[in-house]
């Protein structure tokens, strides 16, 4: 019956492949913010435009005719530009032909890497709170997510002994994310050394989500996995131009991995997107020629971080340390004992500011009375948001 798919969908479709997964919290909060005219400090995206030069380079590429399929693995000029950037920053030489693939953002790269590597029954370790796309990717591959909490009493640092303790013969992959969304924590040298020991002892694979690689504050370096030969040999290192060049809507990123891993990655990639939009690849390749375009990003966002955190001091929110990303966690215990989701909803409805409840980054209910604010916004947006937060 044509109507029954609407009235009884589960009877016709059967069990969902992703039971328990709803619409992402970012979409929910942004939609609600738009409906209510709230100031959106929730979903992570800049509310300012990307550089005119970058727009011109993309427009020029379209005028020059880069409007048909790009090569499957990505435009060579862009792959070479990415290889040169990584070598300059981390001293690691990826082969642009065999080891770098241009993707439709980091989300597609993460899903593709997981589908390429994880087999039914494999275990994948994630550190919670974790970015929301990891678990669905693992489930779609038939794997099982094994969660290890980051220690919220110690700045959400990983406890590598706890990670090592959950490794079994079924462990296939460990997903890590530094700088970390939503907590802003960043890996230090000691984390890289601990990871080297784990990989040496257990031979697992790694997926390093490094989309905020250029947003590390206070003159600290970004510790990329690619800087460690031992880790790079077993890792997919993934990043996104959306964060670095203020163009999250372009959905373009990359995945670096040794050729044997990249080969498996591309088998999935070619039937997932085949190739990524062509003119953006051309424009970004040219834009990458000037390293200032990414090296100046940390100072740019540090000024916003400092402005926002200074403003929070005049509210009843307590900012947690923020060494990287464009997110800061804020403790609201001085305002309310409500659970995070309820508090974030009320903050939006009553005070007109959207935030993200950190509980949305956990599989099992966990509430620490903190919400995430995105400070990757214009000064006037931050100031207007702070004015409202001061009323809460
Ligand atoms: N990983 C993390 C940690 C992110 O915060 C995001 C997006 N904000 C992504 C992956 C996805 O990046 P993209 O928009 O390039 O798909
Ligand atoms: N990664 C962004 C955030 O954490 C949002 C991206 C998305 O909505 N998928 O807010």
Coordinates of C-alpha atoms and ligand atoms in Angstrom, one line a residue:
X1 CA 0.0 0.0 0.0
X2 CA 1.5 3.3 -1.0
X3 CA 0.4 5.0 2.2
X4 CA 1.8 2.4 4.6
X5 CA 5.4 3.7 4.2
X6 CA 4.2 6.9 5.8
X7 CA 2.0 5.4 8.5
X8 CA 4.1 2.4 9.5
X9 CA 7.7 3.0 8.2
X10 CA 9.4 0.5 10.5
X11 CA 7.1 -2.4 9.2
X12 CA 8.3 -1.8 5.7
X13 CA 11.9 -0.6 6.2
X14 CA 12.8 -2.9 9.1
X15 CA 15.3 -2.1 11.8
X16 CA 17.3 1.1 11.3
X17 CA 21.0 0.9 10.5
X18 CA 21.5 3.7 12.9
X19 CA 19.0 3.2 15.7
X20 CA 19.1 5.9 18.3
X21 CA 20.7 8.4 16.0
X22 CA 18.7 11.6 15.5
X23 CA 19.4 14.9 13.8
X24 CA 22.8 16.3 14.9
X25 CA 22.8 18.7 17.9
X26 CA 24.5 21.3 15.6
X27 CA 21.6 21.3 13.2
X28 CA 19.0 21.3 16.0
X29 CA 20.5 24.3 17.8
X30 CA 21.2 26.3 14.6
X31 CA 17.6 25.7 13.4
X32 CA 16.2 26.8 16.7
X33 CA 18.6 29.8 16.8
X34 CA 17.3 30.9 13.3
X35 CA 13.7 30.4 14.3
X36 CA 14.1 32.4 17.5
X37 CA 16.5 35.0 16.1
X38 CA 19.1 34.0 18.7
X39 CA 22.8 34.8 18.6
X40 CA 24.3 31.6 17.4
X41 CA 27.4 30.6 19.4
X42 CA 26.5 27.0 19.0
X43 CA 27.4 25.4 15.7
X44 CA 31.0 25.8 14.8
X45 CA 31.3 28.1 11.8
X46 CA 32.5 31.7 11.2
X47 CA 29.8 34.4 10.8
X48 CA 32.2 36.3 8.6
X49 CA 33.2 35.8 5.0
X50 CA 36.3 34.1 3.7
X51 CA 39.1 36.2 2.1
X52 CA 38.3 38.0 -1.1
X53 CA 41.5 36.7 -2.7
X54 CA 40.3 33.1 -2.1
X55 CA 37.0 33.9 -3.6
X56 CA 38.7 35.5 -6.6
X57 CA 41.0 32.4 -7.1
X58 CA 37.9 30.1 -7.1
X59 CA 36.0 32.4 -9.4
X60 CA 39.0 32.5 -11.8
X61 CA 39.2 28.7 -11.8
X62 CA 35.6 28.6 -12.9
X63 CA 36.2 31.1 -15.6
X64 CA 39.2 29.1 -16.7
X65 CA 37.0 26.1 -17.2
X66 CA 37.7 23.9 -14.1
X67 CA 34.1 22.9 -14.1
X68 CA 34.2 19.2 -15.0
X69 CA 35.3 16.3 -12.8
X70 CA 38.5 16.7 -11.0
X71 CA 40.9 13.7 -10.8
X72 CA 39.4 11.0 -8.4
X73 CA 42.1 11.5 -5.7
X74 CA 42.1 15.3 -6.0
X75 CA 43.8 17.8 -8.2
X76 CA 47.6 17.2 -8.3
X77 CA 48.3 20.9 -7.7
X78 CA 46.4 20.8 -4.5
X79 CA 47.8 17.4 -3.4
X80 CA 51.3 18.8 -3.9
X81 CA 50.5 22.0 -2.1
X82 CA 49.2 19.9 0.9
X83 CA 52.4 17.7 0.8
X84 CA 54.6 20.8 0.8
X85 CA 52.7 22.3 3.8
X86 CA 53.0 19.2 5.8
X87 CA 56.7 18.8 5.0
X88 CA 57.3 22.5 6.0
X89 CA 55.5 22.2 9.2
X90 CA 56.2 18.7 10.4
X91 CA 59.1 17.4 8.4
X92 CA 57.1 14.5 7.0
X93 CA 57.1 13.8 3.3
X94 CA 53.9 12.3 2.0
X95 CA 53.9 11.2 -1.6
X96 CA 51.4 13.6 -3.2
X97 CA 50.4 11.0 -5.8
X98 CA 49.9 8.0 -3.6
X99 CA 49.4 9.2 -0.1
X100 CA 47.2 12.3 -0.2
X101 CA 43.5 12.3 -1.1
X102 CA 41.3 15.4 -1.4
X103 CA 37.9 14.8 0.3
X104 CA 34.5 16.5 0.6
X105 CA 35.4 17.8 4.0
X106 CA 36.7 15.9 7.0
X107 CA 33.3 14.3 7.6
X108 CA 33.6 12.3 4.4
X109 CA 37.3 11.5 5.0
X110 CA 36.4 10.1 8.5
X111 CA 33.6 8.0 7.2
X112 CA 35.7 6.8 4.2
X113 CA 38.7 5.9 6.4
X114 CA 36.5 3.9 8.8
X115 CA 34.6 2.1 6.1
X116 CA 37.8 1.3 4.4
X117 CA 39.5 -0.2 7.5
X118 CA 36.9 -1.4 10.0
X119 CA 35.4 -4.8 9.4
X120 CA 32.3 -6.3 11.0
X121 CA 33.1 -7.2 14.7
X122 CA 36.1 -4.9 14.9
X123 CA 36.5 -2.6 17.9
X124 CA 37.2 1.1 17.5
X125 CA 38.4 3.1 20.5
X126 CA 37.1 6.7 20.8
X127 CA 37.8 9.2 23.5
X128 CA 34.8 10.8 25.0
X129 CA 33.5 13.5 24.7
X130 CA 33.8 12.7 21.0
X131 CA 32.9 14.5 17.8
X132 CA 29.4 13.2 16.7
X133 CA 30.3 11.6 13.4
X134 CA 32.7 8.9 14.8
X135 CA 30.2 6.5 16.3
X136 CA 27.8 6.5 13.3
X137 CA 30.7 5.8 11.0
X138 CA 31.8 2.9 13.2
X139 CA 28.3 1.5 13.3
X140 CA 27.9 1.7 9.5
X141 CA 31.1 -0.3 9.1
X142 CA 29.7 -3.0 11.4
X143 CA 32.3 -2.1 14.1
X144 CA 31.8 -1.6 17.8
X145 CA 32.7 1.7 19.5
X146 CA 34.7 1.3 22.7
X147 CA 34.6 4.5 24.7
X148 CA 37.3 5.8 27.0
X149 CA 36.5 9.0 28.9
X150 CA 38.8 12.0 28.8
X151 CA 39.5 13.2 32.3
X152 CA 37.4 16.2 32.8
X153 CA 39.0 16.9 36.2
X154 CA 42.4 17.3 34.4
X155 CA 41.5 19.5 31.5
X156 CA 40.0 16.7 29.4
X157 CA 43.4 15.1 28.9
X158 CA 43.6 11.5 27.6
X159 CA 44.6 8.8 30.1
X160 CA 46.7 6.5 27.9
X161 CA 46.8 3.8 30.5
X162 CA 43.1 3.5 30.3
X163 CA 43.3 3.5 26.5
X164 CA 45.9 0.7 26.6
X165 CA 43.7 -1.2 29.0
X166 CA 40.8 -1.6 26.6
X167 CA 42.8 -2.8 23.7
X168 CA 41.9 -6.4 22.7
X169 CA 42.6 -8.7 19.8
X170 CA 39.6 -7.1 18.1
X171 CA 40.9 -3.6 18.4
X172 CA 41.4 -2.3 14.9
X173 CA 41.5 1.5 15.2
X174 CA 41.9 4.3 17.7
X175 CA 40.3 7.7 16.7
X176 CA 42.0 10.7 18.2
X177 CA 41.2 14.4 17.8
X178 CA 43.7 17.2 18.6
X179 CA 43.0 20.1 18.9
X180 CA 39.8 18.6 20.4
X181 CA 36.2 19.4 19.7
X182 CA 34.4 20.2 22.0
X183 CA 36.9 20.7 24.9
X184 CA 39.7 22.6 23.1
X185 CA 42.4 20.4 24.7
X186 CA 45.5 19.8 22.6
X187 CA 48.1 17.0 22.6
X188 CA 51.6 17.7 23.9
X189 CA 54.8 15.8 23.3
X190 CA 54.0 13.3 26.1
X191 CA 50.8 12.3 24.3
X192 CA 52.7 11.5 21.1
X193 CA 55.3 9.5 23.0
X194 CA 52.5 7.5 24.8
X195 CA 50.7 6.9 21.5
X196 CA 54.0 5.6 20.0
X197 CA 54.3 3.1 22.9
X198 CA 50.7 1.9 22.4
X199 CA 51.1 1.5 18.6
X200 CA 54.5 -0.2 19.1
X201 CA 53.0 -2.7 21.6
X202 CA 49.7 -3.4 19.9
X203 CA 50.0 -2.6 16.2
X204 CA 46.6 -0.9 16.0
X205 CA 45.7 1.8 13.3
X206 CA 45.0 5.4 14.0
X207 CA 42.7 8.0 12.7
X208 CA 43.8 11.5 13.6
X209 CA 41.2 14.2 13.2
X210 CA 43.3 17.3 13.0
X211 CA 40.8 19.8 11.5
X212 CA 41.8 22.5 14.0
X213 CA 45.5 22.0 13.2
X214 CA 46.1 25.7 12.7
X215 CA 44.2 26.9 15.8
X216 CA 46.6 26.2 18.7
X217 CA 47.1 29.1 21.0
X218 CA 49.8 30.7 23.2
X219 CA 52.7 30.0 20.8
X220 CA 52.3 26.2 21.3
X221 CA 52.9 23.9 18.4
X222 CA 50.3 21.6 16.9
X223 CA 51.6 18.1 17.5
X224 CA 50.5 16.3 14.3
X225 CA 50.7 12.6 14.1
X226 CA 52.4 13.0 10.8
X227 CA 55.5 14.4 12.7
X228 CA 56.1 10.9 14.2
X229 CA 57.3 8.4 11.6
X230 CA 56.1 5.5 13.7
X231 CA 52.6 7.0 14.1
X232 CA 52.3 8.3 10.5
X233 CA 53.1 4.8 9.3
X234 CA 49.8 3.5 10.7
X235 CA 47.6 6.6 10.6
X236 CA 45.0 8.4 8.5
X237 CA 45.7 12.1 9.2
X238 CA 42.6 14.1 8.3
X239 CA 42.1 17.8 8.1
X240 CA 39.6 20.4 6.6
X241 CA 40.1 23.6 4.7
X242 CA 36.7 24.8 6.0
X243 CA 38.2 25.6 9.4
X244 CA 41.5 27.0 8.2
X245 CA 40.1 29.3 5.4
X246 CA 36.7 30.3 6.9
X247 CA 34.8 28.3 4.3
X248 CA 33.0 25.5 6.1
X249 CA 30.3 25.5 3.5
X250 CA 32.7 24.4 0.7
X251 CA 33.2 21.0 2.4
X252 CA 36.7 20.3 1.3
X253 CA 39.5 18.6 3.2
X254 CA 42.1 15.9 2.9
X255 CA 43.4 12.6 4.2
X256 CA 47.1 11.6 4.4
X257 CA 48.0 8.0 4.9
X258 CA 50.8 5.6 3.8
X259 CA 50.2 4.3 0.3
X260 CA 48.7 0.9 1.4
X261 CA 46.2 2.6 3.6
X262 CA 45.5 5.3 1.0
X263 CA 44.9 2.6 -1.6
X264 CA 42.1 1.1 0.6
X265 CA 40.8 4.6 1.4
X266 CA 40.5 5.5 -2.3
X267 CA 38.6 2.3 -3.1
X268 CA 35.8 3.6 -0.9
X269 CA 36.3 7.3 -1.8
X270 CA 35.8 6.7 -5.5
X271 CA 32.3 5.2 -4.9
X272 CA 31.5 7.6 -2.1
X273 CA 32.0 11.0 -3.9
X274 CA 34.3 9.9 -6.8
X275 CA 35.9 13.4 -6.9
X276 CA 35.6 16.6 -5.0
X277 CA 34.4 19.9 -6.5
X278 CA 37.0 21.2 -9.0
X279 CA 37.1 25.0 -8.8
X280 CA 37.5 25.0 -5.0
X281 CA 40.5 22.7 -5.4
X282 CA 42.1 25.0 -7.9
X283 CA 41.5 28.1 -5.8
X284 CA 42.7 26.5 -2.6
X285 CA 45.9 25.1 -4.3
X286 CA 46.8 28.7 -5.4
X287 CA 45.9 30.2 -2.0
X288 CA 48.1 27.7 -0.1
X289 CA 51.2 29.1 -1.9
X290 CA 51.3 31.8 0.8
X291 CA 51.9 30.1 4.2
X292 CA 50.7 33.3 6.0
X293 CA 47.2 32.3 5.0
X294 CA 47.3 29.4 7.6
X295 CA 50.1 30.5 9.9
X296 CA 48.3 33.7 11.0
X297 CA 45.1 31.8 11.9
X298 CA 46.1 31.0 15.5
X299 CA 46.7 34.7 16.4
X300 CA 43.5 35.7 14.7
X301 CA 41.4 33.3 16.8
X302 CA 43.5 33.9 19.9
X303 CA 42.3 37.5 19.9
X304 CA 38.7 36.3 19.7
X305 CA 39.3 33.7 22.4
X306 CA 40.8 36.4 24.8
X307 CA 38.0 38.8 24.1
X308 CA 35.3 36.2 24.7
X309 CA 36.8 34.8 27.8
X310 CA 37.4 38.2 29.3
X311 CA 33.8 39.0 28.6
X312 CA 32.6 35.8 30.3
X313 CA 34.4 36.9 33.5
X314 CA 31.6 39.5 33.9
X315 CA 29.0 36.8 33.7
X316 CA 28.2 33.9 36.0
X317 CA 29.7 31.4 33.5
X318 CA 33.2 30.1 34.3
X319 CA 35.3 29.6 31.3
X320 CA 37.5 26.4 31.2
X321 CA 41.0 26.6 29.8
X322 CA 41.1 26.8 26.0
X323 CA 44.4 25.9 24.4
X324 CA 43.0 25.4 20.9
X325 CA 40.1 25.3 18.5
X326 CA 37.4 28.0 18.3
X327 CA 35.4 26.5 21.1
X328 CA 35.4 27.2 24.8
X329 CA 33.6 25.2 27.5
X330 CA 31.8 27.2 30.1
X331 CA 30.7 25.9 33.5
X332 CA 27.3 27.2 34.5
X333 CA 26.9 25.8 38.0
X334 CA 26.7 29.3 39.5
X335 CA 23.5 29.8 37.4
X336 CA 21.7 26.5 37.5
X337 CA 21.8 22.8 38.4
X338 CA 19.8 21.9 35.3
X339 CA 21.2 19.2 32.9
X340 CA 23.2 20.5 30.0
X341 CA 20.6 19.9 27.3
X342 CA 17.8 21.5 29.3
X343 CA 20.1 24.5 30.3
X344 CA 21.2 25.1 26.7
X345 CA 17.6 25.0 25.5
X346 CA 16.5 27.5 28.2
X347 CA 19.5 29.8 27.5
X348 CA 18.4 29.9 23.9
X349 CA 14.7 30.4 24.6
X350 CA 15.0 32.9 27.5
X351 CA 18.2 34.7 26.7
X352 CA 18.6 34.3 23.0
X353 CA 22.0 32.7 22.9
X354 CA 22.6 29.3 21.2
X355 CA 25.3 27.0 22.7
X356 CA 25.9 23.2 22.5
X357 CA 25.4 20.9 25.5
X358 CA 28.6 18.9 25.9
X359 CA 26.5 15.9 26.9
X360 CA 25.7 15.5 23.2
X361 CA 29.3 14.3 22.7
X362 CA 28.8 11.3 25.0
X363 CA 27.1 8.0 24.1
X364 CA 26.1 7.3 27.7
X365 CA 24.4 10.1 29.7
X366 CA 27.1 12.3 31.3
X367 CA 26.5 15.7 32.6
X368 CA 29.2 18.0 33.9
X369 CA 27.2 21.3 33.8
X370 CA 29.2 22.8 30.9
X371 CA 28.1 24.1 27.5
X372 CA 30.3 24.8 24.5
X373 CA 30.4 28.3 22.9
X374 CA 31.9 28.9 19.5
X375 CA 33.9 32.2 19.5
X376 CA 34.7 32.0 15.8
X377 CA 32.5 35.0 15.2
X378 CA 32.7 38.7 14.5
X379 CA 33.5 40.9 17.5
X380 CA 30.1 42.5 17.4
X381 CA 28.5 39.0 17.6
X382 CA 30.6 38.0 20.5
X383 CA 29.9 41.3 22.4
X384 CA 26.2 41.0 21.8
X385 CA 26.2 37.4 22.9
X386 CA 28.2 38.3 26.1
X387 CA 25.7 41.1 26.9
X388 CA 22.9 38.5 26.9
X389 CA 24.9 35.9 28.8
X390 CA 25.5 38.5 31.5
X391 CA 21.7 38.4 32.1
X392 CA 21.7 34.6 32.7
Ligands
LIG1 N1 36.0 16.8 12.9 C1 35.8 17.7 13.9 C2 36.4 17.6 15.2 C3 35.0 18.8 13.6 O1 34.8 19.8 14.5 C4 34.4 18.9 12.3 C5 33.5 20.0 11.9 N2 33.4 21.0 12.5 C6 34.6 17.9 11.4 C7 35.4 16.8 11.7 C8 34.0 17.9 10.0 O2 34.7 18.8 9.1 P1 34.1 19.2 7.7 O3 33.1 20.3 7.9 O4 35.3 19.5 6.9 O5 33.4 17.9 7.2
LIG2 N1 31.9 20.7 13.6 C1 31.0 21.7 13.8 C2 30.7 21.9 15.3 O1 31.3 21.2 16.1 C3 29.7 21.6 13.1 C4 29.7 20.8 11.8 C5 28.4 20.2 11.6 O2 27.4 20.8 11.9 N2 28.4 19.0 11.1 O3 30.0 22.7 15.7

